[in-house]
């Protein structure tokens, strides 16, 4: 299939230089396949970056001899260039980590023999996060290979989104992307009754029940907590945030019925999640009614 490769030669001269591109000794006809780009890199020194962008089938790009010839009123200079196979850029893993865990993304950039990274020497491999901003990473350099790692300690729900890794070599700019979905750990639920209430419940007594929902500290404010506390007298669905990651639902039963026992169920869900809402429930059995 079609590939894209860049050939670059730097020229310095005043008056300005003109550029002629050759392949296998034949002058190239410039078109959508062979696109020349000349930019000024230093006006004071009259330095120019001359790039030939090649977009063609791989057999028409690689394995050929290219040359860049620059000319001005004082003379001509030529240099031979090699079209390298573009680097490969791969992000791993493509997983769905759970908030609160340690997690890392690794970008591996592999260059063809003789190719080299161009651009920012301080950040040869660049990451962009879900908001489009650049992200700092650790870098390991080996022969023809760059390994860049993003560390999340811990990963939070707000870290979810698309991450892009890219690198630019003399053969062109290549990137890979990974969409990271952060799973939300199930909340901890406890159901309790009013500590001031009598330990012996009687027919017709009132009872206040509370469901406490505790979220993991790595769950950020981008989630929505939905809850329901159900008892014999009905249900309550008002979730009240108490502090930090703690939520409460209160159910007031004005008059207990004369049944052997009362079962109260608290159900909650946290959105968004991976495939479906997490559902957790807890039960509290009251004392027998007298």
Coordinates of C-alpha atoms in Angstrom, one line a residue:
X1 CA 0.0 0.0 0.0
X2 CA 1.0 3.7 -0.1
X3 CA 3.5 5.0 2.4
X4 CA 4.9 8.4 3.2
X5 CA 8.6 9.2 3.7
X6 CA 10.5 12.5 4.1
X7 CA 14.0 13.3 2.7
X8 CA 15.7 16.3 4.2
X9 CA 18.7 18.3 3.1
X10 CA 19.9 21.6 4.7
X11 CA 21.3 24.3 2.5
X12 CA 23.0 27.6 3.3
X13 CA 23.6 30.3 0.8
X14 CA 23.0 33.9 -0.3
X15 CA 21.4 34.6 -2.6
X16 CA 18.8 32.0 -1.9
X17 CA 19.3 28.5 -3.2
X18 CA 17.1 26.6 -5.6
X19 CA 16.6 22.9 -5.1
X20 CA 16.4 20.1 -7.7
X21 CA 15.4 16.6 -6.6
X22 CA 16.7 13.5 -8.4
X23 CA 15.9 9.8 -8.2
X24 CA 18.2 7.2 -9.8
X25 CA 19.9 10.0 -11.7
X26 CA 16.6 11.4 -13.2
X27 CA 15.0 14.7 -12.2
X28 CA 11.7 14.2 -10.4
X29 CA 8.6 15.7 -11.8
X30 CA 7.0 17.3 -8.7
X31 CA 3.4 16.3 -8.1
X32 CA 1.1 14.9 -5.4
X33 CA 3.6 12.0 -5.2
X34 CA 6.7 14.1 -4.8
X35 CA 6.1 17.3 -2.7
X36 CA 8.9 19.7 -2.1
X37 CA 8.8 21.9 1.0
X38 CA 11.4 24.6 1.7
X39 CA 11.5 26.6 5.0
X40 CA 13.9 29.2 6.3
X41 CA 15.5 27.9 9.5
X42 CA 18.0 30.9 10.0
X43 CA 17.5 34.1 8.1
X44 CA 20.7 35.6 9.4
X45 CA 22.8 32.7 7.9
X46 CA 20.4 32.2 5.0
X47 CA 19.9 28.5 6.0
X48 CA 17.1 26.5 4.5
X49 CA 15.5 23.2 5.3
X50 CA 14.6 21.4 2.1
X51 CA 12.2 18.5 2.5
X52 CA 10.9 16.1 -0.2
X53 CA 7.7 14.4 0.9
X54 CA 7.2 11.1 -1.0
X55 CA 3.7 9.5 -1.0
X56 CA 3.8 6.4 -3.1
X57 CA 3.8 2.6 -3.0
X58 CA 6.6 1.3 -0.9
X59 CA 8.4 -0.2 -4.0
X60 CA 8.5 3.3 -5.5
X61 CA 9.9 4.9 -2.3
X62 CA 12.5 2.5 -0.9
X63 CA 15.5 0.9 -2.5
X64 CA 16.2 3.9 -4.8
X65 CA 19.0 6.5 -4.8
X66 CA 17.9 10.1 -4.2
X67 CA 19.9 13.3 -4.4
X68 CA 19.3 16.9 -3.5
X69 CA 21.0 19.5 -5.7
X70 CA 21.1 23.1 -4.4
X71 CA 22.1 26.0 -6.7
X72 CA 22.6 29.7 -6.5
X73 CA 24.7 32.3 -8.4
X74 CA 27.9 31.1 -6.9
X75 CA 27.6 27.4 -7.6
X76 CA 26.0 24.0 -7.2
X77 CA 26.2 21.3 -4.5
X78 CA 24.6 17.8 -4.5
X79 CA 24.2 15.2 -1.8
X80 CA 22.9 11.7 -1.9
X81 CA 20.0 10.7 0.4
X82 CA 18.5 7.4 1.5
X83 CA 14.7 6.9 1.9
X84 CA 14.3 4.9 5.1
X85 CA 11.4 2.8 6.0
X86 CA 9.2 4.9 8.4
X87 CA 9.6 4.0 12.0
X88 CA 7.1 1.8 13.8
X89 CA 5.3 3.3 16.8
X90 CA 3.3 1.0 19.1
X91 CA 1.5 1.8 22.4
X92 CA 0.9 -1.0 24.9
X93 CA -1.0 -2.3 26.7
X94 CA -4.6 -1.5 25.5
X95 CA -6.3 -2.3 28.8
X96 CA -9.0 -1.1 31.1
X97 CA -7.2 -0.5 34.5
X98 CA -9.2 0.0 37.7
X99 CA -8.9 3.3 39.5
X100 CA -6.5 3.1 42.4
X101 CA -4.1 0.7 40.7
X102 CA -0.7 1.5 39.4
X103 CA -0.7 1.6 35.6
X104 CA 1.7 2.4 32.8
X105 CA 1.6 3.0 29.1
X106 CA 4.6 2.2 27.0
X107 CA 5.4 3.6 23.5
X108 CA 8.0 1.7 21.5
X109 CA 9.6 3.4 18.6
X110 CA 11.7 1.3 16.2
X111 CA 13.8 2.9 13.5
X112 CA 15.3 1.4 10.3
X113 CA 19.0 0.9 10.3
X114 CA 20.7 4.3 9.6
X115 CA 17.6 6.3 10.4
X116 CA 17.5 8.7 13.3
X117 CA 15.2 10.9 15.3
X118 CA 14.9 14.5 14.3
X119 CA 13.3 17.4 16.2
X120 CA 13.4 18.1 19.9
X121 CA 16.4 16.2 21.2
X122 CA 15.1 16.5 24.7
X123 CA 11.8 14.8 23.9
X124 CA 12.4 12.5 20.9
X125 CA 9.2 10.6 21.7
X126 CA 6.2 12.8 22.5
X127 CA 3.0 12.0 24.3
X128 CA -0.3 13.9 24.2
X129 CA -3.1 13.3 26.7
X130 CA -6.9 13.4 26.3
X131 CA -6.8 17.2 26.6
X132 CA -4.2 17.5 23.8
X133 CA -1.5 18.7 26.2
X134 CA 2.0 17.3 26.1
X135 CA 2.9 14.9 28.9
X136 CA 6.3 14.1 30.4
X137 CA 7.5 10.5 30.3
X138 CA 10.6 8.4 31.1
X139 CA 12.7 7.4 28.2
X140 CA 15.0 4.4 27.5
X141 CA 17.2 4.5 24.4
X142 CA 18.7 1.4 22.8
X143 CA 20.1 0.8 19.3
X144 CA 17.4 1.9 16.8
X145 CA 14.8 1.7 19.6
X146 CA 13.2 4.3 21.9
X147 CA 11.0 3.1 24.8
X148 CA 8.9 5.9 26.4
X149 CA 6.8 5.2 29.5
X150 CA 3.9 7.1 31.1
X151 CA 3.4 6.2 34.8
X152 CA 0.1 6.5 36.7
X153 CA 0.6 6.0 40.5
X154 CA -2.3 5.6 41.0
X155 CA -4.5 5.8 37.9
X156 CA -7.6 7.9 38.5
X157 CA -11.0 8.0 36.8
X158 CA -10.0 11.4 35.3
X159 CA -7.1 9.8 33.5
X160 CA -9.4 8.0 31.0
X161 CA -9.3 9.1 27.4
X162 CA -7.1 8.9 24.2
X163 CA -3.4 9.0 24.5
X164 CA -1.2 9.7 21.5
X165 CA 2.5 8.8 21.1
X166 CA 4.4 10.2 18.1
X167 CA 8.0 10.3 16.9
X168 CA 9.6 12.1 13.9
X169 CA 12.6 10.6 12.1
X170 CA 14.2 11.5 8.8
X171 CA 11.6 9.1 7.2
X172 CA 8.6 11.1 8.6
X173 CA 6.3 11.4 11.6
X174 CA 4.5 8.3 12.8
X175 CA 2.0 8.0 15.7
X176 CA -0.1 5.5 17.6
X177 CA -3.1 6.0 19.8
X178 CA -4.7 4.1 22.7
X179 CA -8.1 4.8 24.3
X180 CA -7.9 4.1 28.0
X181 CA -11.1 3.4 29.9
X182 CA -10.8 3.5 33.6
X183 CA -12.9 1.0 35.5
X184 CA -14.5 2.2 38.7
X185 CA -13.9 0.0 41.7
X186 CA -17.2 -1.1 43.4
X187 CA -18.1 1.1 46.4
X188 CA -18.3 -0.1 49.9
X189 CA -21.8 -0.2 51.4
X190 CA -23.0 -0.3 55.0
X191 CA -26.5 -0.1 56.3
X192 CA -27.1 1.0 59.8
X193 CA -30.0 2.3 62.0
X194 CA -30.2 5.3 64.3
X195 CA -27.9 4.7 67.2
X196 CA -30.2 6.5 69.5
X197 CA -33.1 4.2 68.7
X198 CA -34.3 1.6 71.1
X199 CA -32.6 -1.8 70.8
X200 CA -36.1 -3.4 71.0
X201 CA -38.4 -2.5 68.1
X202 CA -42.1 -2.7 68.6
X203 CA -45.1 -2.6 66.3
X204 CA -45.8 0.9 65.2
X205 CA -42.3 2.2 66.2
X206 CA -40.5 4.5 63.8
X207 CA -37.1 3.6 62.5
X208 CA -34.4 5.6 60.6
X209 CA -32.0 3.6 58.4
X210 CA -28.9 4.9 56.7
X211 CA -26.9 3.5 53.8
X212 CA -23.4 4.8 53.7
X213 CA -21.5 4.6 50.3
X214 CA -17.7 4.8 50.4
X215 CA -15.9 5.4 47.1
X216 CA -12.2 4.7 46.4
X217 CA -10.0 7.8 46.8
X218 CA -8.9 7.4 43.1
X219 CA -12.5 8.1 41.9
X220 CA -12.7 11.7 40.9
X221 CA -15.7 14.1 40.6
X222 CA -16.3 12.9 37.0
X223 CA -18.6 10.1 38.3
X224 CA -22.2 10.1 39.3
X225 CA -23.5 8.1 42.3
X226 CA -27.0 6.8 42.1
X227 CA -28.6 5.0 45.1
X228 CA -31.7 3.5 46.5
X229 CA -32.5 2.3 50.0
X230 CA -35.6 0.1 50.2
X231 CA -37.4 -1.1 53.3
X232 CA -40.9 -2.3 54.2
X233 CA -42.4 1.2 54.1
X234 CA -41.1 2.2 50.7
X235 CA -37.8 3.6 49.4
X236 CA -35.6 6.6 49.4
X237 CA -33.5 7.7 46.3
X238 CA -31.9 10.9 47.6
X239 CA -28.1 10.6 47.7
X240 CA -26.4 13.2 49.9
X241 CA -22.7 13.8 49.7
X242 CA -21.3 14.0 53.3
X243 CA -17.5 14.4 52.9
X244 CA -14.9 13.4 50.4
X245 CA -15.9 10.2 48.8
X246 CA -18.7 9.4 51.3
X247 CA -22.4 9.5 50.4
X248 CA -25.5 8.7 52.4
X249 CA -29.0 7.7 51.8
X250 CA -31.5 7.9 54.6
X251 CA -34.9 6.0 54.8
X252 CA -37.4 6.9 57.5
X253 CA -40.0 4.2 58.4
X254 CA -42.7 6.0 60.4
X255 CA -44.5 2.8 61.6
X256 CA -43.1 -0.7 61.6
X257 CA -45.5 -3.5 60.7
X258 CA -45.9 -6.5 63.0
X259 CA -43.7 -8.9 61.0
X260 CA -41.0 -11.2 62.4
X261 CA -38.2 -9.2 60.9
X262 CA -37.5 -6.4 58.5
X263 CA -35.0 -6.7 55.6
X264 CA -33.6 -3.4 54.3
X265 CA -31.7 -3.4 51.0
X266 CA -29.4 -0.7 49.8
X267 CA -28.6 -0.6 46.1
X268 CA -26.2 1.8 44.4
X269 CA -24.5 2.3 41.0
X270 CA -21.6 4.5 39.9
X271 CA -21.5 6.0 36.4
X272 CA -19.8 5.9 34.0
X273 CA -18.3 2.4 34.0
X274 CA -16.9 0.0 31.5
X275 CA -20.0 -1.9 30.2
X276 CA -22.7 -1.5 32.7
X277 CA -23.4 0.1 36.0
X278 CA -21.8 -1.5 39.1
X279 CA -24.6 -2.8 41.4
X280 CA -23.8 -3.5 45.0
X281 CA -26.3 -4.3 47.8
X282 CA -26.1 -4.9 51.5
X283 CA -28.8 -6.2 53.9
X284 CA -29.7 -5.4 57.5
X285 CA -32.0 -7.5 59.5
X286 CA -33.6 -5.7 62.5
X287 CA -34.6 -7.1 65.8
X288 CA -37.8 -9.1 66.0
X289 CA -40.9 -6.9 66.6
X290 CA -42.7 -7.4 70.0

